[in-house]
Tab-separated table of C-alpha atoms in Angstrom:
chain	number	residue	atom	x	y	z
X	1	UNK	CA	-29.604	12.394	-22.873
X	2	UNK	CA	-26.998	11.512	-25.400
X	3	UNK	CA	-25.668	8.423	-27.121
X	4	UNK	CA	-22.275	6.778	-26.304
X	5	UNK	CA	-19.994	7.172	-29.248
X	6	UNK	CA	-18.361	3.870	-28.442
X	7	UNK	CA	-21.103	1.295	-27.673
X	8	UNK	CA	-24.134	3.312	-28.924
X	9	UNK	CA	-26.247	3.068	-25.810
X	10	UNK	CA	-28.193	6.015	-24.355
X	11	UNK	CA	-26.478	7.724	-21.437
X	12	UNK	CA	-27.409	10.625	-19.156
X	13	UNK	CA	-24.115	11.054	-17.242
X	14	UNK	CA	-20.542	12.161	-17.944
X	15	UNK	CA	-19.395	8.649	-18.705
X	16	UNK	CA	-21.044	5.644	-20.234
X	17	UNK	CA	-22.022	3.080	-17.540
X	18	UNK	CA	-21.413	0.286	-19.958
X	19	UNK	CA	-17.995	0.944	-21.261
X	20	UNK	CA	-16.704	4.027	-19.402
X	21	UNK	CA	-16.319	6.161	-22.509
X	22	UNK	CA	-16.758	9.886	-21.797
X	23	UNK	CA	-19.957	11.463	-23.056
X	24	UNK	CA	-18.032	14.445	-24.457
X	25	UNK	CA	-14.468	14.096	-25.582
X	26	UNK	CA	-12.188	16.988	-24.643
X	27	UNK	CA	-10.298	18.700	-27.428
X	28	UNK	CA	-6.668	17.685	-27.868
X	29	UNK	CA	-4.542	20.517	-26.583
X	30	UNK	CA	-1.215	21.165	-24.779
X	31	UNK	CA	-2.582	19.768	-21.575
X	32	UNK	CA	-3.721	16.580	-23.275
X	33	UNK	CA	-0.241	16.076	-24.881
X	34	UNK	CA	1.514	16.764	-21.575
X	35	UNK	CA	-0.755	14.234	-19.803
X	36	UNK	CA	-0.087	11.521	-22.411
X	37	UNK	CA	3.748	12.120	-22.071
X	38	UNK	CA	3.460	12.017	-18.345
X	39	UNK	CA	1.438	8.825	-18.565
X	40	UNK	CA	4.255	7.115	-20.443
X	41	UNK	CA	7.194	8.549	-18.491
X	42	UNK	CA	5.848	8.785	-14.988
X	43	UNK	CA	7.935	6.859	-12.405
X	44	UNK	CA	5.172	4.624	-11.092
X	45	UNK	CA	4.504	1.993	-13.740
X	46	UNK	CA	6.144	4.140	-16.321
X	47	UNK	CA	9.283	3.788	-18.483
X	48	UNK	CA	11.642	5.011	-15.775
X	49	UNK	CA	10.204	2.644	-13.240
X	50	UNK	CA	10.325	-0.226	-15.739
X	51	UNK	CA	14.002	0.484	-16.613
X	52	UNK	CA	14.828	0.456	-12.861
X	53	UNK	CA	13.053	-2.904	-12.341
X	54	UNK	CA	14.764	-4.391	-15.461
X	55	UNK	CA	18.171	-3.288	-14.284
X	56	UNK	CA	17.882	-4.926	-10.917
X	57	UNK	CA	16.135	-8.235	-11.431
X	58	UNK	CA	14.832	-8.464	-15.033
X	59	UNK	CA	13.904	-12.152	-15.105
X	60	UNK	CA	12.032	-11.939	-11.840
X	61	UNK	CA	10.091	-8.856	-12.801
X	62	UNK	CA	9.169	-10.036	-16.230
X	63	UNK	CA	8.001	-13.361	-14.850
X	64	UNK	CA	5.931	-11.443	-12.234
X	65	UNK	CA	4.474	-9.313	-15.058
X	66	UNK	CA	3.446	-12.348	-17.115
X	67	UNK	CA	2.121	-14.521	-14.286
X	68	UNK	CA	0.789	-12.104	-11.674
X	69	UNK	CA	0.635	-8.337	-12.244
X	70	UNK	CA	0.578	-6.638	-15.675
X	71	UNK	CA	0.094	-3.109	-14.315
X	72	UNK	CA	3.567	-2.547	-12.764
X	73	UNK	CA	5.575	-2.206	-15.988
X	74	UNK	CA	5.143	-0.415	-19.236
X	75	UNK	CA	3.412	-2.464	-21.961
X	76	UNK	CA	6.220	-4.530	-23.574
X	77	UNK	CA	5.334	-3.629	-27.159
X	78	UNK	CA	5.372	0.090	-26.303
X	79	UNK	CA	8.660	-0.367	-24.378
X	80	UNK	CA	10.572	-1.993	-27.228
X	81	UNK	CA	9.217	0.474	-29.818
X	82	UNK	CA	10.092	3.497	-27.709
X	83	UNK	CA	13.617	2.180	-26.869
X	84	UNK	CA	14.255	1.251	-30.492
X	85	UNK	CA	13.201	4.698	-31.548
X	86	UNK	CA	15.649	6.257	-29.003
X	87	UNK	CA	18.535	4.211	-30.351
X	88	UNK	CA	17.568	4.872	-33.983
X	89	UNK	CA	17.498	8.617	-33.400
X	90	UNK	CA	20.873	8.601	-31.678
X	91	UNK	CA	22.412	6.230	-34.221
X	92	UNK	CA	21.237	8.257	-37.227
X	93	UNK	CA	22.294	11.501	-35.516
X	94	UNK	CA	25.843	10.361	-34.854
X	95	UNK	CA	26.046	7.968	-37.898
X	96	UNK	CA	26.936	5.092	-35.625
X	97	UNK	CA	25.791	2.133	-37.711
X	98	UNK	CA	27.755	3.256	-40.747
X	99	UNK	CA	30.984	2.526	-38.889
X	100	UNK	CA	30.061	-1.057	-37.708
X	101	UNK	CA	27.497	-2.579	-40.084
X	102	UNK	CA	28.411	-2.900	-43.688
X	103	UNK	CA	27.103	-5.085	-46.497
X	104	UNK	CA	28.737	-4.857	-49.886
X	105	UNK	CA	27.240	-6.628	-52.900
X	106	UNK	CA	25.381	-5.676	-55.943
X	107	UNK	CA	23.232	-2.742	-55.060
X	108	UNK	CA	20.525	-4.155	-57.408
X	109	UNK	CA	20.038	-7.480	-55.622
X	110	UNK	CA	17.129	-7.986	-53.206
X	111	UNK	CA	19.439	-9.487	-50.602
X	112	UNK	CA	21.715	-6.426	-50.699
X	113	UNK	CA	18.679	-4.043	-50.290
X	114	UNK	CA	17.387	-6.093	-47.306
X	115	UNK	CA	20.815	-6.054	-45.560
X	116	UNK	CA	21.150	-2.342	-46.271
X	117	UNK	CA	17.797	-1.722	-44.664
X	118	UNK	CA	18.966	-3.723	-41.619
X	119	UNK	CA	22.150	-1.586	-41.563
X	120	UNK	CA	20.135	1.575	-41.534
X	121	UNK	CA	17.401	0.436	-39.227
X	122	UNK	CA	19.055	-1.923	-36.746
X	123	UNK	CA	16.806	-0.733	-33.928
X	124	UNK	CA	13.675	-1.989	-35.672
X	125	UNK	CA	15.424	-4.953	-37.232
X	126	UNK	CA	16.231	-5.988	-33.652
X	127	UNK	CA	12.587	-6.459	-32.998
X	128	UNK	CA	12.348	-9.070	-35.884
X	129	UNK	CA	15.533	-10.743	-34.646
X	130	UNK	CA	13.749	-11.124	-31.310
X	131	UNK	CA	11.175	-13.383	-32.918
X	132	UNK	CA	13.948	-15.706	-34.071
X	133	UNK	CA	15.509	-15.676	-30.608
X	134	UNK	CA	12.071	-16.433	-29.108
X	135	UNK	CA	11.655	-19.551	-31.271
X	136	UNK	CA	14.986	-20.897	-30.086
X	137	UNK	CA	14.213	-19.949	-26.534
X	138	UNK	CA	10.887	-21.786	-26.703
X	139	UNK	CA	12.724	-24.867	-27.978
X	140	UNK	CA	15.436	-24.840	-25.345
X	141	UNK	CA	13.104	-24.010	-22.442
X	142	UNK	CA	9.994	-25.961	-23.448
X	143	UNK	CA	9.878	-27.847	-20.175
X	144	UNK	CA	8.946	-24.660	-18.294
X	145	UNK	CA	5.588	-24.417	-19.954
X	146	UNK	CA	5.714	-20.859	-21.267
X	147	UNK	CA	4.146	-20.404	-24.702
X	148	UNK	CA	5.817	-18.547	-27.636
X	149	UNK	CA	3.905	-15.376	-27.034
X	150	UNK	CA	4.911	-15.164	-23.382
X	151	UNK	CA	8.549	-15.665	-24.434
X	152	UNK	CA	8.119	-12.848	-26.998
X	153	UNK	CA	6.938	-10.537	-24.200
X	154	UNK	CA	10.004	-11.470	-22.233
X	155	UNK	CA	12.256	-10.631	-25.156
X	156	UNK	CA	10.448	-7.347	-25.781
X	157	UNK	CA	11.514	-6.218	-22.363
X	158	UNK	CA	15.050	-7.733	-22.695
X	159	UNK	CA	15.746	-6.368	-26.138
X	160	UNK	CA	14.254	-3.045	-25.147
X	161	UNK	CA	16.840	-2.749	-22.491
X	162	UNK	CA	19.484	-3.815	-24.982
X	163	UNK	CA	18.456	-0.942	-27.180
X	164	UNK	CA	18.931	1.402	-24.277
X	165	UNK	CA	22.439	0.001	-23.740
X	166	UNK	CA	23.208	0.608	-27.431
X	167	UNK	CA	21.707	4.071	-27.152
X	168	UNK	CA	23.856	4.984	-24.122
X	169	UNK	CA	27.020	3.779	-25.793
X	170	UNK	CA	26.028	5.533	-29.067
X	171	UNK	CA	25.688	8.758	-27.171
X	172	UNK	CA	29.110	8.224	-25.509
X	173	UNK	CA	30.717	7.447	-28.866
X	174	UNK	CA	29.063	10.416	-30.607
X	175	UNK	CA	30.188	12.852	-27.883
X	176	UNK	CA	33.644	11.369	-26.971
X	177	UNK	CA	34.504	10.165	-30.550
X	178	UNK	CA	35.701	6.901	-29.167
X	179	UNK	CA	34.711	3.536	-30.628
X	180	UNK	CA	32.782	1.834	-27.893
X	181	UNK	CA	29.883	0.087	-29.654
X	182	UNK	CA	31.643	-3.251	-29.575
X	183	UNK	CA	31.472	-3.084	-25.825
X	184	UNK	CA	27.813	-2.202	-26.063
X	185	UNK	CA	27.221	-5.426	-28.128
X	186	UNK	CA	28.982	-7.565	-25.565
X	187	UNK	CA	27.169	-5.900	-22.643
X	188	UNK	CA	23.782	-6.309	-24.444
X	189	UNK	CA	24.448	-9.978	-25.101
X	190	UNK	CA	25.516	-10.600	-21.447
X	191	UNK	CA	22.430	-8.778	-20.202
X	192	UNK	CA	20.101	-10.749	-22.474
X	193	UNK	CA	21.655	-14.072	-21.458
X	194	UNK	CA	21.531	-13.060	-17.771
X	195	UNK	CA	17.872	-11.924	-18.063
X	196	UNK	CA	16.599	-15.010	-19.927
X	197	UNK	CA	18.458	-17.396	-17.637
X	198	UNK	CA	17.057	-15.572	-14.537
X	199	UNK	CA	13.497	-15.628	-15.989
X	200	UNK	CA	13.415	-19.482	-16.165
X	201	UNK	CA	15.535	-20.412	-13.095
X	202	UNK	CA	18.429	-18.294	-11.883
X	203	UNK	CA	19.970	-21.171	-9.961
X	204	UNK	CA	20.761	-23.294	-12.973
X	205	UNK	CA	23.922	-22.551	-14.910
X	206	UNK	CA	22.646	-24.602	-17.871
X	207	UNK	CA	19.863	-22.075	-18.324
X	208	UNK	CA	22.339	-19.279	-19.038
X	209	UNK	CA	24.151	-21.509	-21.509
X	210	UNK	CA	20.820	-22.216	-23.248
X	211	UNK	CA	19.996	-18.529	-23.344
X	212	UNK	CA	23.372	-17.843	-24.941
X	213	UNK	CA	22.801	-20.414	-27.678
X	214	UNK	CA	19.285	-19.200	-28.175
X	215	UNK	CA	20.644	-15.686	-28.781
X	216	UNK	CA	23.381	-16.891	-31.117
X	217	UNK	CA	21.177	-19.255	-33.138
X	218	UNK	CA	18.430	-16.607	-33.286
X	219	UNK	CA	20.747	-14.081	-34.884
X	220	UNK	CA	22.266	-16.643	-37.209
X	221	UNK	CA	18.878	-17.983	-38.493
X	222	UNK	CA	17.692	-14.425	-38.898
X	223	UNK	CA	20.606	-13.592	-41.215
X	224	UNK	CA	20.299	-16.850	-43.082
X	225	UNK	CA	16.555	-16.189	-43.573
X	226	UNK	CA	17.179	-12.760	-44.899
X	227	UNK	CA	19.743	-14.202	-47.344
X	228	UNK	CA	17.396	-17.013	-48.363
X	229	UNK	CA	14.361	-14.725	-48.890
X	230	UNK	CA	16.385	-12.201	-50.885
X	231	UNK	CA	18.080	-14.834	-53.009
X	232	UNK	CA	14.681	-16.562	-53.650
X	233	UNK	CA	13.078	-13.318	-54.782
X	234	UNK	CA	16.058	-12.622	-57.087
X	235	UNK	CA	15.912	-16.119	-58.493
X	236	UNK	CA	12.173	-15.957	-59.212
X	237	UNK	CA	11.933	-12.455	-60.655
X	238	UNK	CA	15.253	-12.065	-62.402
């Protein structure tokens, strides 16, 4: 008889009857790593399956995920982190962001440093921007009864797909040496507006207009917040 390492009760089987924790953990080896990668990428309820579902009917599938079945799609936080990582790797490899995002000011100001971080890490900054978009989305669609956290989950999926759009166009630009990232921005915006509008009610044109303004105002308020925080820090400490 041994003791469960997780909940500390005595067990005499291979798994704890209380929490399901294995009595003896297997060592981490190549098989374990391969299994973990397969768990993330496998088609059923994996990233590939999630991407397929989010291409066809994103709003419907995310709404189903939130309201009915949370096992069909990849966890939204994992999804946006992985897709942002994919974009960041491609962007840094091909030096994509250096061509499109620039901020010139005193290199010693906090505001400048914050914008330069955004310039170099747009994939991760996009996650923060999503919170601002979520706030405006909550305001515009409050009659539908979804709380802020549910809307953030929606945007994790939507912005994750946007990162894949950026990643695809970054790959094309890096290989073909053609400036196409502007088209990626337009396509990502259209996808986001379409997805959010479809999530709430695909039959109402006004929902797509609200989604568009939520996106625009989210981005604007994010940039203003960065400027205000940076300027405030500089004012206090300099």
